[in-house]
Short mmCIF file of C-alpha atoms in Angstrom, two decimals:
data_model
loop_
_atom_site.label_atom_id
_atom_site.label_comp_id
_atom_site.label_asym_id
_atom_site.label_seq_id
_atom_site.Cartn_x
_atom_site.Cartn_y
_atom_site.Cartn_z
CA UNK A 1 -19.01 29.17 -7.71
CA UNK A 2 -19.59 26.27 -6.04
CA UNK A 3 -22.94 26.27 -3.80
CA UNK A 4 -25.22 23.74 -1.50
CA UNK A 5 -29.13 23.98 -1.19
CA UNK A 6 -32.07 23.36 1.32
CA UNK A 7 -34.52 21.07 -0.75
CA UNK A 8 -38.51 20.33 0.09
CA UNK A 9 -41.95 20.65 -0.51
CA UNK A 10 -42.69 23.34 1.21
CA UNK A 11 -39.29 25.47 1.29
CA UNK A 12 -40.23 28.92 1.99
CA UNK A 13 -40.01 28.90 5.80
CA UNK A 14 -36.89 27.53 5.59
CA UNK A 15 -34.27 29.64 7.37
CA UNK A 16 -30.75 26.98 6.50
CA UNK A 17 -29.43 29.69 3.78
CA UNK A 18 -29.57 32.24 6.18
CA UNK A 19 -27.22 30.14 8.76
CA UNK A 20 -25.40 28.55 5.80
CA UNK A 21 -24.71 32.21 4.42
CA UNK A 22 -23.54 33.62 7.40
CA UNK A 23 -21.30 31.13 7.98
CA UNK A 24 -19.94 31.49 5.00
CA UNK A 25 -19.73 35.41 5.20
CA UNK A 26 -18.15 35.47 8.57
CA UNK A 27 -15.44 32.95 6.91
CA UNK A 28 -15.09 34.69 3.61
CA UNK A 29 -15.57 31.66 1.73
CA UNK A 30 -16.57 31.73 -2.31
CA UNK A 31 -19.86 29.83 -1.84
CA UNK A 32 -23.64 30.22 -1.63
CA UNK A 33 -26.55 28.26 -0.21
CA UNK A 34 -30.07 28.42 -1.30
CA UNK A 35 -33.63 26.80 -0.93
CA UNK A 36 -34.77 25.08 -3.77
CA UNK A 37 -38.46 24.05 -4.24
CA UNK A 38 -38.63 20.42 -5.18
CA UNK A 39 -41.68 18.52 -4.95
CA UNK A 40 -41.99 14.60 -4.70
CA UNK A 41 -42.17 14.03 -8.33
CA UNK A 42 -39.70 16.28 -9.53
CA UNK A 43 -37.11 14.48 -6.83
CA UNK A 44 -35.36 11.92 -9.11
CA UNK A 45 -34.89 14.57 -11.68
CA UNK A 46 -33.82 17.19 -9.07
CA UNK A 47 -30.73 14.19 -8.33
CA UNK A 48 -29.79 13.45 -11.83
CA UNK A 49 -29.08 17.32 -12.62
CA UNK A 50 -27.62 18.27 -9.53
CA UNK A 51 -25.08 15.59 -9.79
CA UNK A 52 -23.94 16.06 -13.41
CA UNK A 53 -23.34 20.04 -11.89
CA UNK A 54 -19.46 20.07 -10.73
CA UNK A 55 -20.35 22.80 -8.72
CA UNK A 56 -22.72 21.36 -6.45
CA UNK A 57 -21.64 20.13 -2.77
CA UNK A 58 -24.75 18.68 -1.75
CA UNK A 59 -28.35 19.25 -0.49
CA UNK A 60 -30.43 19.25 3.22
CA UNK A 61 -33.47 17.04 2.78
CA UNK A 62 -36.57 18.39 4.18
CA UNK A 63 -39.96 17.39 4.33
CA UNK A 64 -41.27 15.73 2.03
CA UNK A 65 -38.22 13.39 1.47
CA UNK A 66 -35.75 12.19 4.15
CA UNK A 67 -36.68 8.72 3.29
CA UNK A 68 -36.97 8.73 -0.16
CA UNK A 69 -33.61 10.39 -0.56
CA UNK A 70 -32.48 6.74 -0.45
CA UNK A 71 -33.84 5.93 -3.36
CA UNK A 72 -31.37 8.07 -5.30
CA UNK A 73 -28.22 8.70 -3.37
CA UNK A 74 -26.04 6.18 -2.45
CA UNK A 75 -25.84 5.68 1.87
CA UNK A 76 -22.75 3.90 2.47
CA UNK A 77 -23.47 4.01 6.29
CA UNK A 78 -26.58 2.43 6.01
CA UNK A 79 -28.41 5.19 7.04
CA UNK A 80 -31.73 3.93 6.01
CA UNK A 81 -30.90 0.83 8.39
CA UNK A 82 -30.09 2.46 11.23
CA UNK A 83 -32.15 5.58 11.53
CA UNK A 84 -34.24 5.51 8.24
CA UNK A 85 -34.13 9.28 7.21
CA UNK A 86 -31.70 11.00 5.73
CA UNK A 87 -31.24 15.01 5.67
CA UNK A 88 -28.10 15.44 3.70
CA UNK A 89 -26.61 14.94 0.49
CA UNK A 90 -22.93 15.62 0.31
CA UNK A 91 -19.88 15.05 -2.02
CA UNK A 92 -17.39 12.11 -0.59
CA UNK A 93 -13.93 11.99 -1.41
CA UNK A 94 -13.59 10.21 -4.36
CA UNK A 95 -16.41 12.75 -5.73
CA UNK A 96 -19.47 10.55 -5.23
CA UNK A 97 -22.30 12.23 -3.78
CA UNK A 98 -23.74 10.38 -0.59
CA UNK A 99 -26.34 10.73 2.12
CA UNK A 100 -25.92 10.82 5.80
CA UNK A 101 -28.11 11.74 8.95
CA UNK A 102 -27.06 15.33 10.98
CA UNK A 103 -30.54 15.81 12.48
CA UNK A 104 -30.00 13.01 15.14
CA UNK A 105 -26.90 15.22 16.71
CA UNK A 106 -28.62 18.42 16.13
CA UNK A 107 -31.10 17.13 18.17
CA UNK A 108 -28.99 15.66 20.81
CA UNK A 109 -26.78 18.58 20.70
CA UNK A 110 -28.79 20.60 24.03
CA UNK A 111 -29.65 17.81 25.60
CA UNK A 112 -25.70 16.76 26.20
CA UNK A 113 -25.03 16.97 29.99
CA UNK A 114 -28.69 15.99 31.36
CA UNK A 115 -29.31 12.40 32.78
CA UNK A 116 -32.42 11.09 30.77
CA UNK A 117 -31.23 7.39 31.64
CA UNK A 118 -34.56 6.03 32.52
CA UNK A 119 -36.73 8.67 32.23
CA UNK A 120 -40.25 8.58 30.62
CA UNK A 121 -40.47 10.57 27.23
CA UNK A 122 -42.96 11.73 25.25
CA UNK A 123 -42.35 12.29 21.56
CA UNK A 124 -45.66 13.89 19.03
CA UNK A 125 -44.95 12.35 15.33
CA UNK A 126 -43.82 9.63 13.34
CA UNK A 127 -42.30 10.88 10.17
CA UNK A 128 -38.58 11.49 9.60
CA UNK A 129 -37.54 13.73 12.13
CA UNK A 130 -38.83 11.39 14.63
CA UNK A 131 -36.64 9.01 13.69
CA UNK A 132 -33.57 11.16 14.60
CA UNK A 133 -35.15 11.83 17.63
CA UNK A 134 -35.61 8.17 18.74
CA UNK A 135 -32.56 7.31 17.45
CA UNK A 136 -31.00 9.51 19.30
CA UNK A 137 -33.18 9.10 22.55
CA UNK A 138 -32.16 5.33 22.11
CA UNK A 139 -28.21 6.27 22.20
CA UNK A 140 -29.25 8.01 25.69
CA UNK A 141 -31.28 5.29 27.36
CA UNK A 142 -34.52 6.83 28.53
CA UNK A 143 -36.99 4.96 30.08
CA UNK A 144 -40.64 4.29 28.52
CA UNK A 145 -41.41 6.64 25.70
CA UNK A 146 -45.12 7.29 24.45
CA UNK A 147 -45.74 8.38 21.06
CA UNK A 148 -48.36 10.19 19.88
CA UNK A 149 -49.36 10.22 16.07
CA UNK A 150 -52.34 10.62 13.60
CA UNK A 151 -51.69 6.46 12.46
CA UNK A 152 -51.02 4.45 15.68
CA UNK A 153 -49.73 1.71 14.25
CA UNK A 154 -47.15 3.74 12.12
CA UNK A 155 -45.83 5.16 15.69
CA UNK A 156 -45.46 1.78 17.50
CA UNK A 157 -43.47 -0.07 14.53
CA UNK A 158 -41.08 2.87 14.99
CA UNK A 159 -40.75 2.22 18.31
CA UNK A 160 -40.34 -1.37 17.99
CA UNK A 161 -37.77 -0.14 15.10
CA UNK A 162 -35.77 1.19 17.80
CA UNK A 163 -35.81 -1.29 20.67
CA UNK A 164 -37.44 1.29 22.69
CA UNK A 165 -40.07 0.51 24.99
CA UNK A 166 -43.44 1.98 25.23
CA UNK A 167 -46.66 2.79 23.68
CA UNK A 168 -48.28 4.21 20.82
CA UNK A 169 -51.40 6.54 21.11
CA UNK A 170 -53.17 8.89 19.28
CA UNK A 171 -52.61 12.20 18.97
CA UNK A 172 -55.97 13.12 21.57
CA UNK A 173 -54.27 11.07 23.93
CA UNK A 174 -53.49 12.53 27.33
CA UNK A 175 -49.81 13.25 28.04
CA UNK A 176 -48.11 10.87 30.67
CA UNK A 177 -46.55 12.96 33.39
CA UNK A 178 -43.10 12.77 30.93
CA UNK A 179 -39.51 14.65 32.10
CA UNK A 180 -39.48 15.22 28.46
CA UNK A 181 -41.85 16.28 25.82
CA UNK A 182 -40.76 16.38 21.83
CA UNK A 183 -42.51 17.88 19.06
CA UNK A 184 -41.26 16.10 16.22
CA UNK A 185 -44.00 16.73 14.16
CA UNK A 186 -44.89 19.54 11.63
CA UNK A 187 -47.61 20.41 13.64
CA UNK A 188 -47.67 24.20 14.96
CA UNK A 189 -45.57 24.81 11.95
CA UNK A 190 -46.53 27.73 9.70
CA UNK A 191 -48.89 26.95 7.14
CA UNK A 192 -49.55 23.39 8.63
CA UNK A 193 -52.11 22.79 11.51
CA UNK A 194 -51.97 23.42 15.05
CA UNK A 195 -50.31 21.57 17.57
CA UNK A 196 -53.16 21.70 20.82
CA UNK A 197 -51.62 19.72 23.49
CA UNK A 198 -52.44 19.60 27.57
CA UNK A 199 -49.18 20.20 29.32
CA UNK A 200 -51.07 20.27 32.99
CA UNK A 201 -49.93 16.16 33.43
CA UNK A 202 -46.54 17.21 33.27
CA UNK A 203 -43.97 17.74 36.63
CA UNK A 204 -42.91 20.99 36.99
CA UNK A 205 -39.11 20.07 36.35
CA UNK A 206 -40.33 18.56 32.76
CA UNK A 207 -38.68 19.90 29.46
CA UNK A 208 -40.28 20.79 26.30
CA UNK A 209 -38.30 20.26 23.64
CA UNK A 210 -40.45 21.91 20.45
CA UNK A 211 -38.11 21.28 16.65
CA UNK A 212 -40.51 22.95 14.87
CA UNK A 213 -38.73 26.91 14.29
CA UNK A 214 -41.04 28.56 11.88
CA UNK A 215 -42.25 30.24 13.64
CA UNK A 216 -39.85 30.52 16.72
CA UNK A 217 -42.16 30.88 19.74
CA UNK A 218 -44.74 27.64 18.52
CA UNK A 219 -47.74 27.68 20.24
CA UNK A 220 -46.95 24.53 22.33
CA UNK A 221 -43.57 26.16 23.58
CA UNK A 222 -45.68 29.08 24.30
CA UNK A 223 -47.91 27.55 26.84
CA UNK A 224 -44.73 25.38 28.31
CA UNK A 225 -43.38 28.56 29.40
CA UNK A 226 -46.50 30.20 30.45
CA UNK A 227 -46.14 27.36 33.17
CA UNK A 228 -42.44 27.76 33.87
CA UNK A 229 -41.34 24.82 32.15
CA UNK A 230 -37.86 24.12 30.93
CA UNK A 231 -37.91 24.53 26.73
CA UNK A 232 -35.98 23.98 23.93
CA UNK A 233 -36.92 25.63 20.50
CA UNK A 234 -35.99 24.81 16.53
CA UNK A 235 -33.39 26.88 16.00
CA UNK A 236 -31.05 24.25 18.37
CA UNK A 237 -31.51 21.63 16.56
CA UNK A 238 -31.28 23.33 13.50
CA UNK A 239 -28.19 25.20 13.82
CA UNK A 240 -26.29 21.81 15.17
CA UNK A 241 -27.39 20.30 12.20
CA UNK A 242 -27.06 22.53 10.02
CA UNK A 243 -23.22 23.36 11.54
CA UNK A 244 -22.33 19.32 10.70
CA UNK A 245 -23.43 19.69 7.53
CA UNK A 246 -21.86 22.63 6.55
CA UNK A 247 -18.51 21.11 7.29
CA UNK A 248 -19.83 18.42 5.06
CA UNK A 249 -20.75 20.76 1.81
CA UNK A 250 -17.51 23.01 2.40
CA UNK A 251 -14.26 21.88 3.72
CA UNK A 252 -14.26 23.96 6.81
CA UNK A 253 -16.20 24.05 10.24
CA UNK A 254 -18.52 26.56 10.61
CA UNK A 255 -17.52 29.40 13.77
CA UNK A 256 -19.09 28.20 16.84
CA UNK A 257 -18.36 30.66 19.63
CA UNK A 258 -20.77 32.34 21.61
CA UNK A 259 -20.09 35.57 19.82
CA UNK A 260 -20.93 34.06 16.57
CA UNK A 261 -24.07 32.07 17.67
CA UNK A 262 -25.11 35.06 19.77
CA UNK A 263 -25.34 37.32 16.92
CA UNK A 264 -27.02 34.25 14.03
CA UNK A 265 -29.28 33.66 16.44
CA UNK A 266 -30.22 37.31 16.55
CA UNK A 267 -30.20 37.36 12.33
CA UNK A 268 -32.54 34.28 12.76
CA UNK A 269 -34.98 35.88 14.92
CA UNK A 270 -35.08 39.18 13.66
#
């Protein structure tokens, strides 16, 4: 049977082969998906076996190694280049396996329709996910963007990375008065550290835009809405990722309607 996997360091939290499998139950396809534990040393091994398996279509890249994914699979699009994270591993046509970027249009994904063109951004990390996000937040044109990050210097190279303008402060800084605020950090994640952040800078039309989705209701989106702020939460960006990559690992787009994202959403959050 041929099947696709989630692969990091942690995994358990992850909730892709419960999205991946109900896509694939609601289209009756012979596949599975699964999480698969792989830490940083055991990465180039992980690659070498998977590959040699003709039933493999491919892998999501989680934390710990959206950049280091490079180092094994081959990235055609210049992925590294242009982003510099990858989160998926699929099978081309000719049967090489290659690695691409879905995170950046997952993110993107609910933020289609709103005019950001110019407007100041705040976005809390500097790792790999952040890189979708910027890339993506460079593709829409917003106007200064402050970063906040544990390694200050790491956070304003990636902004330089990107041609956005800005600045780079630490992670005690006080929030600008942003239109948007992105966690793209593993903070507030389960297991990792809290995310403690003042939102009382912000206007009262700004958006909070959280990626983190274990668990759902993060304790930053939690105080957004306890102030009647707009918010996003992790499963958005994870199910438009995850329904792009899908496509990738088997053949077919995943369904989409409102009936079917009604009721994974509910599976997700139950």
């Amino acid at each position: 049977m041929i099947y696709a996997e989630v692969i990091g360091d942690p995994i358990a939290h992850s909730k892709s082969p419960i999205i991946h499998g109900f896509w694939l139950d609601a289209l009756k396809l012979e596949g599975a998906y699964r999480a698969h534990h792989v830490a940083p040393e055991g990465l180039a091994a992980y690659f070498a076996e998977r590959t040699a398996d003709p039933d493999w279509r491919g892998c999501n890249v989680t934390l710990p190694h959206k950049q280091a994914v490079f180092d094994h699979i081959a990235d055609p699009g210049d992925v590294r280049s242009s982003i510099g994270a990858a989160n998926t591993v699929f099978r081309g046509e000719d049967g090489a396996f290659l690695c691409t970027n879905t995170d950046a249009a997952g993110f993107y994904a609910p933020l289609d329709g709103l005019d950001l063109t110019g407007a100041p951004v705040v976005v809390i990390g500097a790792g790999g996910a952040a890189r979708a996000v910027l890339f993506a937040l460079a593709k829409l044109g917003v106007g200064p963007v402050t970063m906040l990050n544990r390694n200050v210097l790491k956070a304003a190279a990636l902004l330089s990375s990107f041609g956005l303008k800005g600045q780079a402060l630490p992670l005690t800084a006080q929030l600008p008065p942003a239109a948007l605020v992105v966690n793209a950090s593993a903070l507030g994640m389960t297991g990792q550290a809290p995310l403690t952040i003042d939102l009382d800078p912000l206007p009262q039309d700004a958006l909070v835009y959280d990626i983190v989705y274990a668990p759902l209701e993060t304790p930053l989106l939690a105080v957004a809405r306890a102030r009647d702020l707009d918010t996003i939460d992790g499963l958005e960006m994870l199910i438009g990722q995850a329904a792009l990559a899908f496509e990738l690992f088997f053949g077919v787009a995943p369904p989409r309607d409102e009936d079917h994202d009604t009721r994974l959403r509910a599976l997700l959050t139950a």
